[in-house]
Amino acid sequence: MTLKWMAVVIATVSLTLGVTGNVVTLAVNGGQLPLLVNLLALTSAGTAVVLAVVAELHDRLDNRVSALTDFLVGRLKEIEERTGDRNSGFVEGYLLSHGQDAAVVPFGRRGRGAAER
């Protein structure tokens, strides 16, 4: 049983016990349960309702994050399949035409002013 449904059951039971206790006390004595008992029943029911709402919101948020993750993974796979490595043929052709000892030129500025900047 999930947290949400346990909280709903607790709220229902505590409200039912509070109302039943007040009805029985009213029928027998003509009064009501002590204030502390009524406050305890209302507090536990209110807390359980808030807990159930928070648990439901957490489940919804978790489902949305999972759906978003699945969508992004699918989209990234689609992009990877569509693009591939388009430069691999160019690089291999370049290296074959210049021999295996082709110089690798690093990216960056060239010239005298490069070291000064």
N, CA, C and O atoms as CSV, one atom per row, in Angstrom:
chain,resi,resn,atom,element,x,y,z
A,1,MET,N,N,0.853,-1.175,0.000
A,1,MET,CA,C,0.000,0.000,0.000
A,1,MET,C,C,0.899,1.237,0.000
A,1,MET,O,O,1.842,1.325,0.785
A,2,THR,N,N,0.609,2.162,-0.859
A,2,THR,CA,C,1.465,3.333,-0.973
A,2,THR,C,C,1.191,4.328,0.155
A,2,THR,O,O,0.200,4.228,0.878
A,3,LEU,N,N,2.085,5.268,0.272
A,3,LEU,CA,C,1.973,6.287,1.320
A,3,LEU,C,C,0.698,7.103,1.156
A,3,LEU,O,O,0.038,7.444,2.138
A,4,LYS,N,N,0.357,7.412,-0.085
A,4,LYS,CA,C,-0.836,8.219,-0.350
A,4,LYS,C,C,-2.084,7.525,0.171
A,4,LYS,O,O,-2.902,8.141,0.854
A,5,TRP,N,N,-2.234,6.252,-0.147
A,5,TRP,CA,C,-3.440,5.548,0.264
A,5,TRP,C,C,-3.452,5.258,1.760
A,5,TRP,O,O,-4.521,5.211,2.369
A,6,MET,N,N,-2.294,5.065,2.354
A,6,MET,CA,C,-2.259,4.907,3.814
A,6,MET,C,C,-2.699,6.192,4.494
A,6,MET,O,O,-3.406,6.148,5.501
A,7,ALA,N,N,-2.295,7.326,3.962
A,7,ALA,CA,C,-2.699,8.612,4.542
A,7,ALA,C,C,-4.205,8.827,4.377
A,7,ALA,O,O,-4.859,9.347,5.281
A,8,VAL,N,N,-4.756,8.428,3.229
A,8,VAL,CA,C,-6.200,8.559,3.022
A,8,VAL,C,C,-6.960,7.679,4.008
A,8,VAL,O,O,-7.969,8.113,4.564
A,9,VAL,N,N,-6.497,6.454,4.234
A,9,VAL,CA,C,-7.156,5.558,5.189
A,9,VAL,C,C,-7.075,6.118,6.600
A,9,VAL,O,O,-8.057,6.062,7.340
A,10,ILE,N,N,-5.937,6.651,6.983
A,10,ILE,CA,C,-5.778,7.226,8.324
A,10,ILE,C,C,-6.702,8.428,8.505
A,10,ILE,O,O,-7.324,8.580,9.556
A,11,ALA,N,N,-6.793,9.285,7.479
A,11,ALA,CA,C,-7.690,10.439,7.572
A,11,ALA,C,C,-9.133,9.988,7.702
A,11,ALA,O,O,-9.881,10.540,8.510
A,12,THR,N,N,-9.536,9.004,6.927
A,12,THR,CA,C,-10.914,8.512,6.981
A,12,THR,C,C,-11.226,7.883,8.330
A,12,THR,O,O,-12.283,8.137,8.909
A,13,VAL,N,N,-10.316,7.071,8.825
A,13,VAL,CA,C,-10.544,6.409,10.113
A,13,VAL,C,C,-10.605,7.419,11.249
A,13,VAL,O,O,-11.471,7.310,12.117
A,14,SER,N,N,-9.721,8.384,11.265
A,14,SER,CA,C,-9.715,9.348,12.369
A,14,SER,C,C,-10.960,10.235,12.339
A,14,SER,O,O,-11.523,10.541,13.391
A,15,LEU,N,N,-11.391,10.647,11.158
A,15,LEU,CA,C,-12.638,11.427,11.088
A,15,LEU,C,C,-13.841,10.591,11.477
A,15,LEU,O,O,-14.732,11.073,12.176
A,16,THR,N,N,-13.876,9.343,11.034
A,16,THR,CA,C,-14.994,8.465,11.393
A,16,THR,C,C,-15.043,8.216,12.890
A,16,THR,O,O,-16.117,8.248,13.491
A,17,LEU,N,N,-13.893,7.970,13.494
A,17,LEU,CA,C,-13.866,7.759,14.944
A,17,LEU,C,C,-14.290,9.015,15.703
A,17,LEU,O,O,-15.013,8.926,16.695
A,18,GLY,N,N,-13.847,10.171,15.247
A,18,GLY,CA,C,-14.239,11.412,15.920
A,18,GLY,C,C,-15.732,11.678,15.821
A,18,GLY,O,O,-16.373,12.023,16.814
A,19,VAL,N,N,-16.285,11.519,14.629
A,19,VAL,CA,C,-17.723,11.759,14.449
A,19,VAL,C,C,-18.541,10.720,15.207
A,19,VAL,O,O,-19.528,11.061,15.858
A,20,THR,N,N,-18.133,9.448,15.126
A,20,THR,CA,C,-18.861,8.390,15.832
A,20,THR,C,C,-18.801,8.609,17.340
A,20,THR,O,O,-19.806,8.455,18.034
A,21,GLY,N,N,-17.638,8.963,17.838
A,21,GLY,CA,C,-17.517,9.229,19.281
A,21,GLY,C,C,-18.400,10.381,19.713
A,21,GLY,O,O,-19.028,10.313,20.769
A,22,ASN,N,N,-18.460,11.443,18.915
A,22,ASN,CA,C,-19.322,12.576,19.271
A,22,ASN,C,C,-20.799,12.198,19.205
A,22,ASN,O,O,-21.581,12.627,20.054
A,23,VAL,N,N,-21.194,11.402,18.211
A,23,VAL,CA,C,-22.596,10.990,18.093
A,23,VAL,C,C,-22.998,10.092,19.253
A,23,VAL,O,O,-24.075,10.261,19.825
A,24,VAL,N,N,-22.140,9.137,19.605
A,24,VAL,CA,C,-22.444,8.234,20.719
A,24,VAL,C,C,-22.506,9.011,22.025
A,24,VAL,O,O,-23.421,8.804,22.823
A,25,THR,N,N,-21.559,9.891,22.254
A,25,THR,CA,C,-21.555,10.697,23.486
A,25,THR,C,C,-22.780,11.602,23.546
A,25,THR,O,O,-23.355,11.793,24.618
A,26,LEU,N,N,-23.182,12.158,22.417
A,26,LEU,CA,C,-24.375,13.002,22.366
A,26,LEU,C,C,-25.626,12.187,22.674
A,26,LEU,O,O,-26.519,12.661,23.377
A,27,ALA,N,N,-25.694,10.969,22.153
A,27,ALA,CA,C,-26.873,10.127,22.389
A,27,ALA,C,C,-26.928,9.636,23.829
A,27,ALA,O,O,-28.019,9.512,24.385
A,28,VAL,N,N,-25.799,9.357,24.441
A,28,VAL,CA,C,-25.788,8.804,25.797
A,28,VAL,C,C,-25.864,9.905,26.844
A,28,VAL,O,O,-26.707,9.835,27.738
A,29,ASN,N,N,-25.011,10.919,26.760
A,29,ASN,CA,C,-24.911,11.946,27.802
A,29,ASN,C,C,-25.530,13.274,27.401
A,29,ASN,O,O,-25.799,14.113,28.261
A,30,GLY,N,N,-25.758,13.475,26.131
A,30,GLY,CA,C,-26.257,14.766,25.684
A,30,GLY,C,C,-25.167,15.798,25.513
A,30,GLY,O,O,-25.459,16.991,25.436
A,31,GLY,N,N,-23.907,15.370,25.451
A,31,GLY,CA,C,-22.785,16.297,25.287
A,31,GLY,C,C,-21.904,15.868,24.125
A,31,GLY,O,O,-22.366,15.235,23.176
A,32,GLN,N,N,-20.641,16.219,24.217
A,32,GLN,CA,C,-19.695,15.826,23.180
A,32,GLN,C,C,-18.406,15.346,23.822
A,32,GLN,O,O,-18.219,15.460,25.033
A,33,LEU,N,N,-17.527,14.811,23.003
A,33,LEU,CA,C,-16.227,14.351,23.489
A,33,LEU,C,C,-15.417,15.547,23.983
A,33,LEU,O,O,-15.679,16.681,23.583
A,34,PRO,N,N,-14.438,15.300,24.849
A,34,PRO,CA,C,-13.584,16.401,25.305
A,34,PRO,C,C,-12.878,17.074,24.114
A,34,PRO,O,O,-12.631,16.451,23.082
A,35,LEU,N,N,-12.572,18.334,24.291
A,35,LEU,CA,C,-11.951,19.126,23.237
A,35,LEU,C,C,-10.627,18.521,22.773
A,35,LEU,O,O,-10.314,18.556,21.583
A,36,LEU,N,N,-9.856,17.973,23.694
A,36,LEU,CA,C,-8.565,17.391,23.342
A,36,LEU,C,C,-8.736,16.205,22.380
A,36,LEU,O,O,-7.944,16.054,21.449
A,37,VAL,N,N,-9.738,15.379,22.588
A,37,VAL,CA,C,-9.979,14.231,21.710
A,37,VAL,C,C,-10.413,14.709,20.324
A,37,VAL,O,O,-9.953,14.179,19.312
A,38,ASN,N,N,-11.299,15.712,20.278
A,38,ASN,CA,C,-11.727,16.256,18.987
A,38,ASN,C,C,-10.560,16.897,18.236
A,38,ASN,O,O,-10.432,16.717,17.025
A,39,LEU,N,N,-9.710,17.641,18.945
A,39,LEU,CA,C,-8.551,18.257,18.306
A,39,LEU,C,C,-7.561,17.208,17.801
A,39,LEU,O,O,-6.967,17.374,16.736
A,40,LEU,N,N,-7.384,16.132,18.565
A,40,LEU,CA,C,-6.500,15.062,18.139
A,40,LEU,C,C,-7.024,14.404,16.857
A,40,LEU,O,O,-6.251,14.128,15.940
A,41,ALA,N,N,-8.324,14.156,16.794
A,41,ALA,CA,C,-8.907,13.545,15.591
A,41,ALA,C,C,-8.786,14.478,14.392
A,41,ALA,O,O,-8.436,14.034,13.299
A,42,LEU,N,N,-9.068,15.756,14.580
A,42,LEU,CA,C,-8.970,16.711,13.472
A,42,LEU,C,C,-7.526,16.933,13.027
A,42,LEU,O,O,-7.247,17.059,11.835
A,43,THR,N,N,-6.625,16.978,13.983
A,43,THR,CA,C,-5.213,17.177,13.639
A,43,THR,C,C,-4.658,15.986,12.864
A,43,THR,O,O,-3.960,16.161,11.865
A,44,SER,N,N,-4.966,14.792,13.320
A,44,SER,CA,C,-4.457,13.614,12.605
A,44,SER,C,C,-5.085,13.502,11.220
A,44,SER,O,O,-4.406,13.110,10.272
A,45,ALA,N,N,-6.361,13.836,11.084
A,45,ALA,CA,C,-7.006,13.793,9.768
A,45,ALA,C,C,-6.416,14.857,8.844
A,45,ALA,O,O,-6.143,14.581,7.676
A,46,GLY,N,N,-6.221,16.052,9.350
A,46,GLY,CA,C,-5.649,17.123,8.538
A,46,GLY,C,C,-4.229,16.814,8.091
A,46,GLY,O,O,-3.869,17.052,6.938
A,47,THR,N,N,-3.430,16.287,8.999
A,47,THR,CA,C,-2.060,15.924,8.664
A,47,THR,C,C,-2.034,14.819,7.610
A,47,THR,O,O,-1.221,14.847,6.686
A,48,ALA,N,N,-2.925,13.854,7.761
A,48,ALA,CA,C,-2.979,12.756,6.794
A,48,ALA,C,C,-3.409,13.258,5.414
A,48,ALA,O,O,-2.896,12.792,4.397
A,49,VAL,N,N,-4.336,14.196,5.379
A,49,VAL,CA,C,-4.777,14.745,4.088
A,49,VAL,C,C,-3.630,15.508,3.413
A,49,VAL,O,O,-3.408,15.355,2.212
A,50,VAL,N,N,-2.913,16.314,4.168
A,50,VAL,CA,C,-1.770,17.051,3.608
A,50,VAL,C,C,-0.712,16.074,3.114
A,50,VAL,O,O,-0.133,16.276,2.046
A,51,LEU,N,N,-0.455,15.025,3.874
A,51,LEU,CA,C,0.523,14.025,3.470
A,51,LEU,C,C,0.088,13.312,2.192
A,51,LEU,O,O,0.922,13.036,1.330
A,52,ALA,N,N,-1.196,13.011,2.056
A,52,ALA,CA,C,-1.706,12.362,0.844
A,52,ALA,C,C,-1.551,13.268,-0.373
A,52,ALA,O,O,-1.184,12.802,-1.452
A,53,VAL,N,N,-1.828,14.561,-0.205
A,53,VAL,CA,C,-1.687,15.504,-1.321
A,53,VAL,C,C,-0.224,15.630,-1.738
A,53,VAL,O,O,0.082,15.640,-2.930
A,54,VAL,N,N,0.667,15.726,-0.778
A,54,VAL,CA,C,2.093,15.834,-1.091
A,54,VAL,C,C,2.592,14.555,-1.777
A,54,VAL,O,O,3.393,14.627,-2.709
A,55,ALA,N,N,2.125,13.393,-1.322
A,55,ALA,CA,C,2.528,12.133,-1.952
A,55,ALA,C,C,2.022,12.059,-3.395
A,55,ALA,O,O,2.737,11.584,-4.276
A,56,GLU,N,N,0.799,12.524,-3.640
A,56,GLU,CA,C,0.266,12.530,-5.006
A,56,GLU,C,C,1.058,13.480,-5.901
A,56,GLU,O,O,1.364,13.137,-7.043
A,57,LEU,N,N,1.392,14.658,-5.402
A,57,LEU,CA,C,2.187,15.601,-6.189
A,57,LEU,C,C,3.580,15.043,-6.479
A,57,LEU,O,O,4.120,15.249,-7.566
A,58,HIS,N,N,4.152,14.348,-5.524
A,58,HIS,CA,C,5.461,13.731,-5.731
A,58,HIS,C,C,5.382,12.661,-6.821
A,58,HIS,O,O,6.268,12.586,-7.673
A,59,ASP,N,N,4.348,11.846,-6.807
A,59,ASP,CA,C,4.180,10.822,-7.849
A,59,ASP,C,C,4.030,11.456,-9.226
A,59,ASP,O,O,4.627,10.990,-10.196
A,60,ARG,N,N,3.242,12.508,-9.311
A,60,ARG,CA,C,3.062,13.179,-10.600
A,60,ARG,C,C,4.366,13.779,-11.108
A,60,ARG,O,O,4.695,13.661,-12.288
A,61,LEU,N,N,5.109,14.427,-10.208
A,61,LEU,CA,C,6.385,15.019,-10.599
A,61,LEU,C,C,7.369,13.945,-11.046
A,61,LEU,O,O,8.092,14.133,-12.025
A,62,ASP,N,N,7.400,12.825,-10.339
A,62,ASP,CA,C,8.286,11.729,-10.710
A,62,ASP,C,C,7.917,11.168,-12.079
A,62,ASP,O,O,8.801,10.855,-12.877
A,63,ASN,N,N,6.633,11.038,-12.357
A,63,ASN,CA,C,6.201,10.552,-13.668
A,63,ASN,C,C,6.583,11.520,-14.781
A,63,ASN,O,O,6.992,11.091,-15.860
A,64,ARG,N,N,6.455,12.805,-14.533
A,64,ARG,CA,C,6.819,13.792,-15.556
A,64,ARG,C,C,8.322,13.808,-15.811
A,64,ARG,O,O,8.757,13.917,-16.958
A,65,VAL,N,N,9.108,13.701,-14.763
A,65,VAL,CA,C,10.564,13.670,-14.935
A,65,VAL,C,C,10.974,12.415,-15.696
A,65,VAL,O,O,11.860,12.475,-16.549
A,66,SER,N,N,10.347,11.285,-15.405
A,66,SER,CA,C,10.654,10.047,-16.127
A,66,SER,C,C,10.283,10.173,-17.604
A,66,SER,O,O,11.043,9.748,-18.474
A,67,ALA,N,N,9.115,10.756,-17.888
A,67,ALA,CA,C,8.701,10.937,-19.279
A,67,ALA,C,C,9.644,11.880,-20.015
A,67,ALA,O,O,9.989,11.639,-21.172
A,68,LEU,N,N,10.062,12.952,-19.349
A,68,LEU,CA,C,10.994,13.893,-19.961
A,68,LEU,C,C,12.347,13.240,-20.224
A,68,LEU,O,O,12.956,13.472,-21.268
A,69,THR,N,N,12.813,12.434,-19.294
A,69,THR,CA,C,14.078,11.732,-19.469
A,69,THR,C,C,14.011,10.777,-20.658
A,69,THR,O,O,14.930,10.727,-21.476
A,70,ASP,N,N,12.914,10.017,-20.748
A,70,ASP,CA,C,12.756,9.094,-21.875
A,70,ASP,C,C,12.711,9.852,-23.204
A,70,ASP,O,O,13.302,9.416,-24.191
A,71,PHE,N,N,12.017,10.977,-23.225
A,71,PHE,CA,C,11.938,11.776,-24.441
A,71,PHE,C,C,13.313,12.286,-24.857
A,71,PHE,O,O,13.681,12.212,-26.029
A,72,LEU,N,N,14.072,12.806,-23.885
A,72,LEU,CA,C,15.397,13.340,-24.192
A,72,LEU,C,C,16.355,12.257,-24.663
A,72,LEU,O,O,17.147,12.484,-25.578
A,73,VAL,N,N,16.292,11.083,-24.049
A,73,VAL,CA,C,17.159,9.987,-24.470
A,73,VAL,C,C,16.814,9.578,-25.901
A,73,VAL,O,O,17.709,9.367,-26.719
A,74,GLY,N,N,15.534,9.467,-26.203
A,74,GLY,CA,C,15.122,9.131,-27.564
A,74,GLY,C,C,15.543,10.174,-28.573
A,74,GLY,O,O,16.008,9.844,-29.664
A,75,ARG,N,N,15.381,11.430,-28.211
A,75,ARG,CA,C,15.756,12.523,-29.117
A,75,ARG,C,C,17.265,12.545,-29.367
A,75,ARG,O,O,17.705,12.739,-30.500
A,76,LEU,N,N,18.057,12.345,-28.306
A,76,LEU,CA,C,19.509,12.322,-28.480
A,76,LEU,C,C,19.953,11.146,-29.339
A,76,LEU,O,O,20.882,11.280,-30.135
A,77,LYS,N,N,19.303,9.994,-29.190
A,77,LYS,CA,C,19.633,8.847,-30.045
A,77,LYS,C,C,19.275,9.140,-31.491
A,77,LYS,O,O,20.019,8.781,-32.404
A,78,GLU,N,N,18.137,9.792,-31.702
A,78,GLU,CA,C,17.719,10.158,-33.055
A,78,GLU,C,C,18.709,11.130,-33.685
A,78,GLU,O,O,19.063,10.981,-34.855
A,79,ILE,N,N,19.154,12.118,-32.927
A,79,ILE,CA,C,20.125,13.087,-33.441
A,79,ILE,C,C,21.442,12.399,-33.757
A,79,ILE,O,O,22.070,12.695,-34.773
A,80,GLU,N,N,21.865,11.485,-32.896
A,80,GLU,CA,C,23.125,10.782,-33.126
A,80,GLU,C,C,23.043,9.917,-34.382
A,80,GLU,O,O,23.996,9.869,-35.160
A,81,GLU,N,N,21.916,9.233,-34.588
A,81,GLU,CA,C,21.766,8.397,-35.776
A,81,GLU,C,C,21.727,9.242,-37.047
A,81,GLU,O,O,22.257,8.839,-38.082
A,82,ARG,N,N,21.107,10.398,-36.965
A,82,ARG,CA,C,20.952,11.234,-38.158
A,82,ARG,C,C,22.261,11.917,-38.550
A,82,ARG,O,O,22.582,12.010,-39.734
A,83,THR,N,N,23.010,12.388,-37.571
A,83,THR,CA,C,24.222,13.135,-37.902
A,83,THR,C,C,25.418,12.227,-38.139
A,83,THR,O,O,26.129,12.392,-39.131
A,84,GLY,N,N,25.650,11.285,-37.261
A,84,GLY,CA,C,26.821,10.417,-37.398
A,84,GLY,C,C,28.103,11.211,-37.281
A,84,GLY,O,O,28.121,12.303,-36.713
A,85,ASP,N,N,29.172,10.661,-37.819
A,85,ASP,CA,C,30.456,11.361,-37.814
A,85,ASP,C,C,30.780,11.737,-39.247
A,85,ASP,O,O,31.423,10.970,-39.964
A,86,ARG,N,N,30.342,12.900,-39.661
A,86,ARG,CA,C,30.505,13.331,-41.053
A,86,ARG,C,C,31.934,13.725,-41.381
A,86,ARG,O,O,32.312,13.769,-42.551
A,87,ASN,N,N,32.715,14.006,-40.383
A,87,ASN,CA,C,34.080,14.448,-40.644
A,87,ASN,C,C,35.072,13.292,-40.719
A,87,ASN,O,O,36.228,13.507,-41.081
A,88,SER,N,N,34.659,12.091,-40.394
A,88,SER,CA,C,35.624,10.997,-40.345
A,88,SER,C,C,36.214,10.705,-41.723
A,88,SER,O,O,37.415,10.454,-41.826
A,89,GLY,N,N,35.410,10.729,-42.778
A,89,GLY,CA,C,35.933,10.499,-44.132
A,89,GLY,C,C,36.896,11.581,-44.552
A,89,GLY,O,O,37.911,11.294,-45.187
A,90,PHE,N,N,36.599,12.819,-44.210
A,90,PHE,CA,C,37.484,13.931,-44.556
A,90,PHE,C,C,38.834,13.794,-43.868
A,90,PHE,O,O,39.880,13.980,-44.490
A,91,VAL,N,N,38.803,13.469,-42.590
A,91,VAL,CA,C,40.052,13.351,-41.834
A,91,VAL,C,C,40.874,12.186,-42.361
A,91,VAL,O,O,42.088,12.313,-42.519
A,92,GLU,N,N,40.236,11.050,-42.636
A,92,GLU,CA,C,40.977,9.905,-43.154
A,92,GLU,C,C,41.579,10.212,-44.525
A,92,GLU,O,O,42.726,9.857,-44.798
A,93,GLY,N,N,40.806,10.869,-45.381
A,93,GLY,CA,C,41.335,11.250,-46.698
A,93,GLY,C,C,42.481,12.225,-46.585
A,93,GLY,O,O,43.453,12.118,-47.333
A,94,TYR,N,N,42.398,13.156,-45.689
A,94,TYR,CA,C,43.464,14.131,-45.489
A,94,TYR,C,C,44.740,13.445,-45.022
A,94,TYR,O,O,45.827,13.721,-45.529
A,95,LEU,N,N,44.597,12.540,-44.040
A,95,LEU,CA,C,45.774,11.859,-43.520
A,95,LEU,C,C,46.394,10.950,-44.575
A,95,LEU,O,O,47.619,10.840,-44.638
A,96,LEU,N,N,45.584,10.296,-45.404
A,96,LEU,CA,C,46.133,9.432,-46.443
A,96,LEU,C,C,46.854,10.232,-47.514
A,96,LEU,O,O,47.879,9.793,-48.037
A,97,SER,N,N,46.325,11.403,-47.841
A,97,SER,CA,C,46.970,12.200,-48.885
A,97,SER,C,C,48.258,12.854,-48.397
A,97,SER,O,O,49.125,13.166,-49.213
A,98,HIS,N,N,48.406,13.066,-47.128
A,98,HIS,CA,C,49.604,13.719,-46.594
A,98,HIS,C,C,50.546,12.742,-45.904
A,98,HIS,O,O,51.567,13.153,-45.353
A,99,GLY,N,N,50.232,11.507,-45.926
A,99,GLY,CA,C,51.099,10.520,-45.286
A,99,GLY,C,C,50.793,10.419,-43.800
A,99,GLY,O,O,50.038,11.223,-43.254
A,100,GLN,N,N,51.366,9.459,-43.177
A,100,GLN,CA,C,51.123,9.219,-41.756
A,100,GLN,C,C,51.827,10.242,-40.866
A,100,GLN,O,O,51.477,10.379,-39.694
A,101,ASP,N,N,52.803,10.953,-41.399
A,101,ASP,CA,C,53.566,11.894,-40.596
A,101,ASP,C,C,53.046,13.315,-40.728
A,101,ASP,O,O,53.811,14.268,-40.577
A,102,ALA,N,N,51.772,13.470,-41.004
A,102,ALA,CA,C,51.203,14.808,-41.148
A,102,ALA,C,C,51.244,15.520,-39.808
A,102,ALA,O,O,50.960,14.931,-38.764
A,103,ALA,N,N,51.597,16.783,-39.853
A,103,ALA,CA,C,51.707,17.568,-38.627
A,103,ALA,C,C,50.321,17.929,-38.112
A,103,ALA,O,O,49.421,18.269,-38.880
A,104,VAL,N,N,50.175,17.848,-36.821
A,104,VAL,CA,C,48.922,18.227,-36.183
A,104,VAL,C,C,49.058,19.662,-35.727
A,104,VAL,O,O,49.958,19.992,-34.953
A,105,VAL,N,N,48.170,20.517,-36.201
A,105,VAL,CA,C,48.225,21.933,-35.851
A,105,VAL,C,C,47.203,22.182,-34.750
A,105,VAL,O,O,46.009,21.964,-34.957
A,106,PRO,N,N,47.653,22.635,-33.585
A,106,PRO,CA,C,46.692,22.873,-32.505
A,106,PRO,C,C,45.856,24.129,-32.785
A,106,PRO,O,O,46.294,25.054,-33.469
A,107,PHE,N,N,44.671,24.125,-32.245
A,107,PHE,CA,C,43.830,25.308,-32.359
A,107,PHE,C,C,44.405,26.407,-31.489
A,107,PHE,O,O,44.980,26.135,-30.434
A,108,GLY,N,N,44.255,27.612,-31.915
A,108,GLY,CA,C,44.754,28.726,-31.139
A,108,GLY,C,C,45.296,29.795,-32.046
A,108,GLY,O,O,45.266,29.655,-33.268
A,109,ARG,N,N,45.788,30.854,-31.467
A,109,ARG,CA,C,46.313,31.970,-32.238
A,109,ARG,C,C,47.738,31.695,-32.675
A,109,ARG,O,O,48.508,31.028,-31.984
A,110,ARG,N,N,48.062,32.222,-33.827
A,110,ARG,CA,C,49.423,32.054,-34.343
A,110,ARG,C,C,50.082,33.418,-34.446
A,110,ARG,O,O,49.401,34.442,-34.506
A,111,GLY,N,N,51.351,33.430,-34.467
A,111,GLY,CA,C,52.080,34.674,-34.685
A,111,GLY,C,C,52.740,35.166,-33.420
A,111,GLY,O,O,52.769,34.489,-32.393
A,112,ARG,N,N,53.277,36.385,-33.533
A,112,ARG,CA,C,54.029,36.937,-32.401
A,112,ARG,C,C,53.120,37.354,-31.267
A,112,ARG,O,O,53.485,37.172,-30.105
A,113,GLY,N,N,51.980,37.891,-31.544
A,113,GLY,CA,C,51.123,38.463,-30.496
A,113,GLY,C,C,50.354,37.423,-29.700
A,113,GLY,O,O,49.678,37.769,-28.731
A,114,ALA,N,N,50.440,36.171,-30.085
A,114,ALA,CA,C,49.634,35.141,-29.423
A,114,ALA,C,C,50.085,34.918,-27.987
A,114,ALA,O,O,49.253,34.736,-27.098
A,115,ALA,N,N,51.405,34.931,-27.748
A,115,ALA,CA,C,51.904,34.679,-26.412
A,115,ALA,C,C,51.681,35.875,-25.493
A,115,ALA,O,O,51.593,35.725,-24.274
A,116,GLU,N,N,51.591,37.050,-26.081
A,116,GLU,CA,C,51.459,38.248,-25.290
A,116,GLU,C,C,50.019,38.475,-24.825
A,116,GLU,O,O,49.797,39.153,-23.821
A,117,ARG,N,N,49.067,37.932,-25.524
A,117,ARG,CA,C,47.653,38.196,-25.195
A,117,ARG,C,C,47.143,37.328,-24.153
A,117,ARG,O,O,45.976,37.436,-23.776
